[in-house]
């Protein structure tokens, strides 16, 4: 196989998880994201110049339309342009991504989308400080607890965990049991919470039947080895031993890549079209994930006493504006759904908590189910319900895989 070049970039990059003065965590701040999101775009060496020249043409055209002299970055386009997916993009933003995503598909670029929950990063460390019951899988517990805390944005509980001393680990465990029991009381008899209630009962069982075994501080600094290992897996899956990884200047990431045996080099994005190209791709993915989650999230809770029965009654459906698509939008998304659908497993990477990345891919795969635009328009008023069911089915499939997979 010929040499491949992979370009890397990330978004929602917090080097450290910290508590804020308002009681929040930086990862739950209104403009931040629980997910650390990264991407690579891979191109065969003999096609590299052609791809970069075509991207440069798209970039120059967009900069001219914007009257931009400096570097075109994903943050050049307003975040609000992604609030309802393609339907909220302005003309220039939509034109850019139409051309750019078509470039990726036409050249069959190899890609990876990584989405790692920062909440799970903390929970993972907590779980491995427990004397865990032998009859329960750690990965299921990590997934369930991460999902519960992240979806309800219970940052006031994570603050104790972030402090990282043994006494705070004990306090965190005790507080969790109290919190989960409060949820069971308030959600009793609510049909939509049936499955979550069952999961919460399992979490309580594990916490009651475990104890803190290790006087262990919780690491709040981000572990870049996770990212390096993910990219190494993707390259290995492609059986490409001559791969080169090029990234924007980020010493901690670069060091982790080298430590894990990747042939990696740093470049300033101003001087590297491939890094700029990947910045636009990961910016697209990151903002889609941010707003898909933001649009469907549960209410935030600042204390145990704010958890009320009324908060669990309503479904959290994606706004139907996400499906207010032109025919060109529909055709592009359908193509992307097919492109993502034929990719191998490691084109998407997370740890145990995969909800965000499943949510992202499901948006494109759901629309790809429709044979044509006319058929798609017939369900225009029901897409949020149908999409919600589609995502729930995908999440259920993933959970069943976790239960049945002997690796977990």
Coordinates of C-alpha atoms in Angstrom, one line a residue:
X1 CA 0.0 0.0 0.0
X2 CA 1.2 3.5 -0.8
X3 CA 2.1 5.9 1.8
X4 CA -0.8 7.8 3.4
X5 CA -0.8 11.2 5.0
X6 CA -3.3 11.9 7.9
X7 CA -4.1 15.4 9.0
X8 CA -5.3 15.8 12.6
X9 CA -7.2 18.5 14.5
X10 CA -9.5 18.7 17.5
X11 CA -12.2 21.0 19.0
X12 CA -13.6 21.5 22.5
X13 CA -10.1 20.9 23.7
X14 CA -9.8 21.4 27.5
X15 CA -6.3 20.7 28.7
X16 CA -7.6 20.5 32.3
X17 CA -11.0 19.9 33.9
X18 CA -11.6 22.7 36.4
X19 CA -14.3 24.0 38.8
X20 CA -15.6 27.5 38.1
X21 CA -16.5 30.2 40.6
X22 CA -20.2 29.8 39.8
X23 CA -20.3 26.2 40.8
X24 CA -20.0 24.9 37.2
X25 CA -17.3 22.9 35.6
X26 CA -15.5 24.3 32.5
X27 CA -16.7 21.2 30.5
X28 CA -20.3 22.1 31.3
X29 CA -20.0 25.8 30.6
X30 CA -22.6 27.1 28.1
X31 CA -20.1 27.5 25.3
X32 CA -18.1 24.3 26.0
X33 CA -18.8 20.7 25.5
X34 CA -18.5 17.5 27.6
X35 CA -17.0 15.8 24.5
X36 CA -13.4 16.2 23.4
X37 CA -13.8 15.8 19.6
X38 CA -11.0 15.0 17.2
X39 CA -10.7 14.0 13.6
X40 CA -8.2 12.8 11.0
X41 CA -8.5 13.0 7.3
X42 CA -6.3 10.6 5.3
X43 CA -5.2 10.8 1.7
X44 CA -2.8 8.6 -0.3
X45 CA 0.4 10.4 -1.1
X46 CA 0.0 10.3 -4.9
X47 CA -3.4 12.1 -4.5
X48 CA -2.4 14.5 -1.8
X49 CA -1.5 17.4 -4.1
X50 CA -4.7 17.1 -6.1
X51 CA -6.9 17.1 -2.9
X52 CA -5.0 20.0 -1.4
X53 CA -5.2 22.1 -4.6
X54 CA -8.9 21.5 -4.8
X55 CA -9.4 22.4 -1.1
X56 CA -7.3 25.6 -1.7
X57 CA -9.6 26.5 -4.6
X58 CA -12.7 26.1 -2.3
X59 CA -10.9 28.0 0.5
X60 CA -10.0 31.0 -1.8
X61 CA -13.5 31.2 -3.2
X62 CA -15.0 31.3 0.3
X63 CA -12.5 33.9 1.6
X64 CA -13.3 36.1 -1.4
X65 CA -17.0 35.9 -0.6
X66 CA -16.3 36.7 3.0
X67 CA -13.8 39.5 2.2
X68 CA -11.4 37.6 4.5
X69 CA -7.6 38.4 4.4
X70 CA -6.5 36.0 7.1
X71 CA -6.8 32.3 7.7
X72 CA -10.2 30.6 7.1
X73 CA -11.0 28.6 10.2
X74 CA -14.0 26.7 11.4
X75 CA -14.6 29.5 13.9
X76 CA -14.8 32.0 11.0
X77 CA -18.4 30.9 10.5
X78 CA -20.7 31.9 13.4
X79 CA -21.7 29.2 15.8
X80 CA -25.3 30.1 15.4
X81 CA -25.1 29.0 11.7
X82 CA -25.1 25.4 13.1
X83 CA -28.0 25.8 15.6
X84 CA -30.4 23.9 13.4
X85 CA -27.9 22.0 11.2
X86 CA -27.9 22.9 7.5
X87 CA -31.2 24.8 7.7
X88 CA -29.6 27.6 9.8
X89 CA -26.4 28.0 7.7
X90 CA -26.1 31.2 5.7
X91 CA -25.4 30.9 2.0
X92 CA -21.6 31.1 2.1
X93 CA -21.3 28.6 5.0
X94 CA -23.6 26.2 3.2
X95 CA -21.8 26.6 -0.1
X96 CA -18.4 26.0 1.5
X97 CA -19.5 22.8 3.3
X98 CA -21.3 21.5 0.2
X99 CA -18.1 21.8 -1.8
X100 CA -15.8 20.6 0.9
X101 CA -17.8 17.6 2.0
X102 CA -18.2 16.6 -1.7
X103 CA -14.4 16.8 -2.0
X104 CA -14.0 14.4 0.9
X105 CA -16.5 11.9 -0.6
X106 CA -15.3 12.2 -4.2
X107 CA -11.8 11.4 -3.1
X108 CA -12.9 8.8 -0.6
X109 CA -10.7 10.3 2.1
X110 CA -10.1 8.1 5.0
X111 CA -11.4 9.6 8.2
X112 CA -11.9 9.1 11.9
X113 CA -14.2 11.0 14.2
X114 CA -13.3 10.7 17.9
X115 CA -15.7 11.8 20.6
X116 CA -14.5 11.2 24.2
X117 CA -16.6 12.3 27.2
X118 CA -14.7 14.3 29.7
X119 CA -17.3 13.2 32.3
X120 CA -16.5 9.6 31.5
X121 CA -12.8 10.4 31.9
X122 CA -13.5 11.3 35.5
X123 CA -16.0 8.5 36.2
X124 CA -13.5 6.0 34.7
X125 CA -10.9 6.9 37.3
X126 CA -13.5 6.8 40.1
X127 CA -14.6 3.3 39.2
X128 CA -11.1 2.0 39.2
X129 CA -10.7 3.3 42.7
X130 CA -13.6 1.1 43.8
X131 CA -13.5 -2.5 45.1
X132 CA -16.0 -3.4 42.4
X133 CA -18.6 -6.2 42.7
X134 CA -17.4 -9.2 40.6
X135 CA -20.8 -10.0 39.1
X136 CA -21.1 -6.6 37.4
X137 CA -19.2 -5.3 34.4
X138 CA -17.3 -2.1 35.0
X139 CA -17.9 -0.8 31.5
X140 CA -21.6 -1.0 31.9
X141 CA -21.4 0.9 35.1
X142 CA -19.1 3.5 33.6
X143 CA -21.5 4.0 30.7
X144 CA -24.6 4.2 32.8
X145 CA -23.2 6.6 35.4
X146 CA -21.6 8.8 32.7
X147 CA -24.9 8.9 30.8
X148 CA -26.9 9.9 33.9
X149 CA -24.6 12.6 35.0
X150 CA -23.8 14.1 31.6
X151 CA -27.4 14.1 30.3
X152 CA -28.7 15.8 33.5
X153 CA -25.6 18.0 33.6
X154 CA -25.0 17.3 37.3
X155 CA -21.8 19.2 37.6
X156 CA -22.3 20.0 41.3
X157 CA -21.7 16.3 42.0
X158 CA -18.6 16.2 39.9
X159 CA -17.0 19.0 41.8
X160 CA -16.3 16.6 44.7
X161 CA -14.7 14.1 42.3
X162 CA -12.5 16.8 40.8
X163 CA -11.0 17.6 44.2
X164 CA -9.6 14.1 44.1
X165 CA -8.8 13.2 47.7
X166 CA -9.9 9.9 49.3
X167 CA -12.4 11.6 51.6
X168 CA -14.0 13.3 48.6
X169 CA -14.3 10.0 46.7
X170 CA -16.2 8.7 49.7
X171 CA -18.4 11.8 49.7
X172 CA -19.0 11.5 46.0
X173 CA -20.1 7.8 46.4
X174 CA -22.5 8.7 49.2
X175 CA -23.9 11.7 47.4
X176 CA -24.4 9.6 44.3
X177 CA -26.6 7.1 46.1
X178 CA -28.7 9.9 47.6
X179 CA -29.0 11.5 44.1
X180 CA -30.0 8.2 42.4
X181 CA -32.6 7.4 45.0
X182 CA -34.1 11.0 44.6
X183 CA -34.4 10.3 40.9
X184 CA -36.2 7.0 41.5
X185 CA -38.7 8.8 43.8
X186 CA -39.4 11.6 41.3
X187 CA -39.6 9.5 38.2
X188 CA -41.8 6.7 39.6
X189 CA -44.6 5.7 37.2
X190 CA -43.3 7.9 34.3
X191 CA -43.3 5.7 31.2
X192 CA -40.4 7.4 29.3
X193 CA -38.2 6.8 32.3
X194 CA -38.8 3.0 32.6
X195 CA -35.4 2.0 31.1
X196 CA -33.4 4.7 32.9
X197 CA -35.0 3.7 36.2
X198 CA -33.8 0.1 35.7
X199 CA -30.3 1.4 34.9
X200 CA -30.3 3.6 38.0
X201 CA -31.3 0.7 40.2
X202 CA -28.3 -1.2 38.9
X203 CA -26.0 1.8 39.6
X204 CA -27.3 2.0 43.2
X205 CA -26.7 -1.8 43.7
X206 CA -23.0 -1.4 42.6
X207 CA -22.4 1.6 44.8
X208 CA -23.9 0.0 47.9
X209 CA -21.9 -3.1 47.3
X210 CA -18.5 -1.4 46.7
X211 CA -16.1 0.5 48.7
X212 CA -13.2 2.9 48.1
X213 CA -10.1 0.7 47.9
X214 CA -7.5 3.2 46.9
X215 CA -6.3 6.6 48.2
X216 CA -6.2 7.9 44.7
X217 CA -6.2 11.4 43.3
X218 CA -8.3 12.0 40.2
X219 CA -6.3 13.3 37.3
X220 CA -7.9 16.4 35.9
X221 CA -5.3 17.0 33.1
X222 CA -6.4 15.6 29.8
X223 CA -4.7 12.3 28.7
X224 CA -3.6 12.7 25.1
X225 CA -2.6 9.0 25.0
X226 CA -6.3 8.1 24.5
X227 CA -6.3 10.1 21.3
X228 CA -3.0 8.7 20.1
X229 CA -4.1 5.2 20.7
X230 CA -7.4 5.8 18.8
X231 CA -5.5 7.1 15.8
X232 CA -3.1 4.3 15.9
X233 CA -6.0 1.8 15.9
X234 CA -7.5 3.6 12.8
X235 CA -4.2 3.5 10.9
X236 CA -3.7 -0.1 11.9
X237 CA -7.2 -1.0 10.7
X238 CA -6.2 0.4 7.3
X239 CA -3.0 -1.8 7.4
X240 CA -0.9 1.2 6.4
X241 CA 2.6 1.0 7.9
X242 CA 3.9 4.0 6.1
X243 CA 1.4 6.5 7.5
X244 CA 2.4 10.0 8.5
X245 CA 0.3 12.1 10.9
X246 CA 0.5 15.9 10.5
X247 CA -1.1 18.1 13.2
X248 CA -1.3 21.8 14.2
X249 CA 1.2 23.0 16.8
X250 CA 0.1 21.4 20.0
X251 CA 3.1 20.0 22.0
X252 CA 1.2 17.8 24.4
X253 CA -0.6 16.0 21.6
X254 CA 2.5 15.7 19.5
X255 CA 4.4 14.2 22.4
X256 CA 1.7 11.6 23.0
X257 CA 1.7 10.7 19.3
X258 CA 5.4 10.1 19.3
X259 CA 5.2 8.2 22.6
X260 CA 2.7 5.8 21.0
X261 CA 4.8 5.2 18.0
X262 CA 3.1 7.4 15.4
X263 CA 5.2 9.1 12.8
X264 CA 3.9 12.6 13.6
X265 CA 5.0 16.1 12.7
X266 CA 3.7 19.6 13.8
X267 CA 3.0 22.4 11.4
X268 CA 1.5 25.9 11.8
X269 CA -1.9 25.8 10.3
X270 CA -1.1 29.0 8.3
X271 CA 1.4 27.0 6.4
X272 CA -0.5 23.7 6.1
X273 CA -3.6 23.3 3.9
X274 CA -4.2 19.8 5.2
X275 CA -4.4 20.9 8.8
X276 CA -6.7 23.8 7.8
X277 CA -8.9 21.3 5.9
X278 CA -9.2 19.1 9.0
X279 CA -9.9 22.1 11.2
X280 CA -13.0 22.8 9.0
X281 CA -14.0 19.1 9.2
X282 CA -13.7 18.7 12.9
X283 CA -15.4 22.1 13.4
X284 CA -18.3 20.9 11.4
X285 CA -18.6 17.6 13.4
X286 CA -18.1 19.4 16.7
X287 CA -20.7 22.0 16.2
X288 CA -23.2 19.5 14.9
X289 CA -22.7 17.4 18.0
X290 CA -22.9 20.4 20.3
X291 CA -26.2 21.6 18.9
X292 CA -27.7 18.1 18.5
X293 CA -27.1 17.6 22.2
X294 CA -28.0 21.2 23.3
X295 CA -31.3 20.9 21.5
X296 CA -32.4 17.7 23.2
X297 CA -30.7 17.9 26.6
X298 CA -32.5 17.5 29.9
X299 CA -32.8 20.5 32.4
X300 CA -29.6 21.5 34.3
X301 CA -29.7 20.8 38.1
X302 CA -27.7 22.9 40.5
X303 CA -28.8 21.0 43.6
X304 CA -30.6 17.8 44.7
X305 CA -33.7 19.9 45.6
X306 CA -34.2 21.1 42.0
X307 CA -34.9 17.5 40.8
X308 CA -38.7 17.5 40.4
X309 CA -41.1 15.0 38.9
X310 CA -42.3 17.6 36.3
X311 CA -38.9 17.6 34.7
X312 CA -39.1 14.0 33.6
X313 CA -42.5 14.2 31.9
X314 CA -41.7 15.7 28.5
X315 CA -39.7 14.1 25.7
X316 CA -36.6 16.0 24.5
X317 CA -37.1 16.0 20.8
X318 CA -34.9 17.6 18.2
X319 CA -36.4 20.8 16.8
X320 CA -38.1 20.1 13.5
X321 CA -36.1 23.0 11.9
X322 CA -33.2 20.5 11.6
X323 CA -35.3 18.8 8.9
X324 CA -36.4 21.9 7.1
X325 CA -34.1 21.1 4.2
X326 CA -33.8 22.2 0.6
X327 CA -33.5 19.5 -2.0
X328 CA -29.8 20.2 -2.4
X329 CA -29.4 19.9 1.4
X330 CA -31.2 16.6 1.4
X331 CA -29.1 15.1 -1.4
X332 CA -25.8 16.1 0.3
X333 CA -26.9 14.7 3.6
X334 CA -28.1 11.5 2.0
X335 CA -24.7 11.2 0.3
X336 CA -23.0 11.7 3.6
X337 CA -25.2 9.1 5.2
X338 CA -24.1 6.6 2.6
X339 CA -20.5 7.6 2.9
X340 CA -20.5 7.3 6.7
X341 CA -22.5 4.1 6.5
X342 CA -19.9 2.2 4.4
X343 CA -17.0 3.2 6.8
X344 CA -15.4 0.7 9.1
X345 CA -15.9 0.6 12.9
X346 CA -12.9 2.7 13.8
X347 CA -14.1 5.6 11.7
X348 CA -16.0 6.5 14.9
X349 CA -14.2 6.3 18.2
X350 CA -15.2 6.8 21.9
X351 CA -14.6 5.0 25.1
X352 CA -17.8 3.5 26.6
X353 CA -20.1 6.5 26.4
X354 CA -20.9 6.6 22.7
X355 CA -24.2 8.5 22.8
X356 CA -22.9 11.8 21.2
X357 CA -21.2 10.1 18.3
X358 CA -24.2 7.8 17.7
X359 CA -26.4 10.9 17.7
X360 CA -24.2 12.5 15.1
X361 CA -24.0 9.7 12.7
X362 CA -27.6 8.8 13.1
X363 CA -28.7 12.2 11.8
X364 CA -27.1 11.5 8.4
X365 CA -28.1 7.8 8.4
X366 CA -31.7 8.6 9.2
X367 CA -32.1 11.0 6.3
X368 CA -30.3 8.5 4.0
X369 CA -33.2 6.1 4.7
X370 CA -35.4 8.1 2.4
X371 CA -35.2 7.2 -1.3
X372 CA -35.9 10.7 -2.6
X373 CA -36.7 14.3 -1.5
X374 CA -40.4 13.9 -2.2
X375 CA -40.7 10.9 0.2
X376 CA -38.7 12.8 2.8
X377 CA -41.0 15.8 2.6
X378 CA -44.1 13.7 3.3
X379 CA -42.9 13.2 6.9
X380 CA -41.8 16.8 7.3
X381 CA -44.0 17.3 10.5
X382 CA -43.0 14.0 12.1
X383 CA -39.3 13.8 11.5
X384 CA -38.3 14.7 15.1
X385 CA -40.4 11.8 16.5
X386 CA -39.2 9.4 13.8
X387 CA -35.6 10.5 14.3
X388 CA -35.9 10.2 18.1
X389 CA -37.0 6.5 17.6
X390 CA -34.2 5.9 15.2
X391 CA -31.5 7.2 17.6
X392 CA -33.1 5.3 20.5
X393 CA -32.9 2.1 18.5
X394 CA -29.3 2.7 17.7
X395 CA -28.5 3.4 21.3
X396 CA -30.3 0.2 22.4
X397 CA -28.4 -1.8 19.8
X398 CA -25.1 -0.5 21.2
X399 CA -26.1 -1.2 24.8
X400 CA -27.0 -4.8 23.8
X401 CA -23.6 -5.2 22.2
X402 CA -22.0 -4.0 25.4
X403 CA -23.9 -6.6 27.4
X404 CA -23.1 -9.4 25.1
X405 CA -19.5 -8.5 24.2
X406 CA -17.1 -10.7 26.2
X407 CA -14.5 -7.9 26.2
X408 CA -16.7 -5.8 28.6

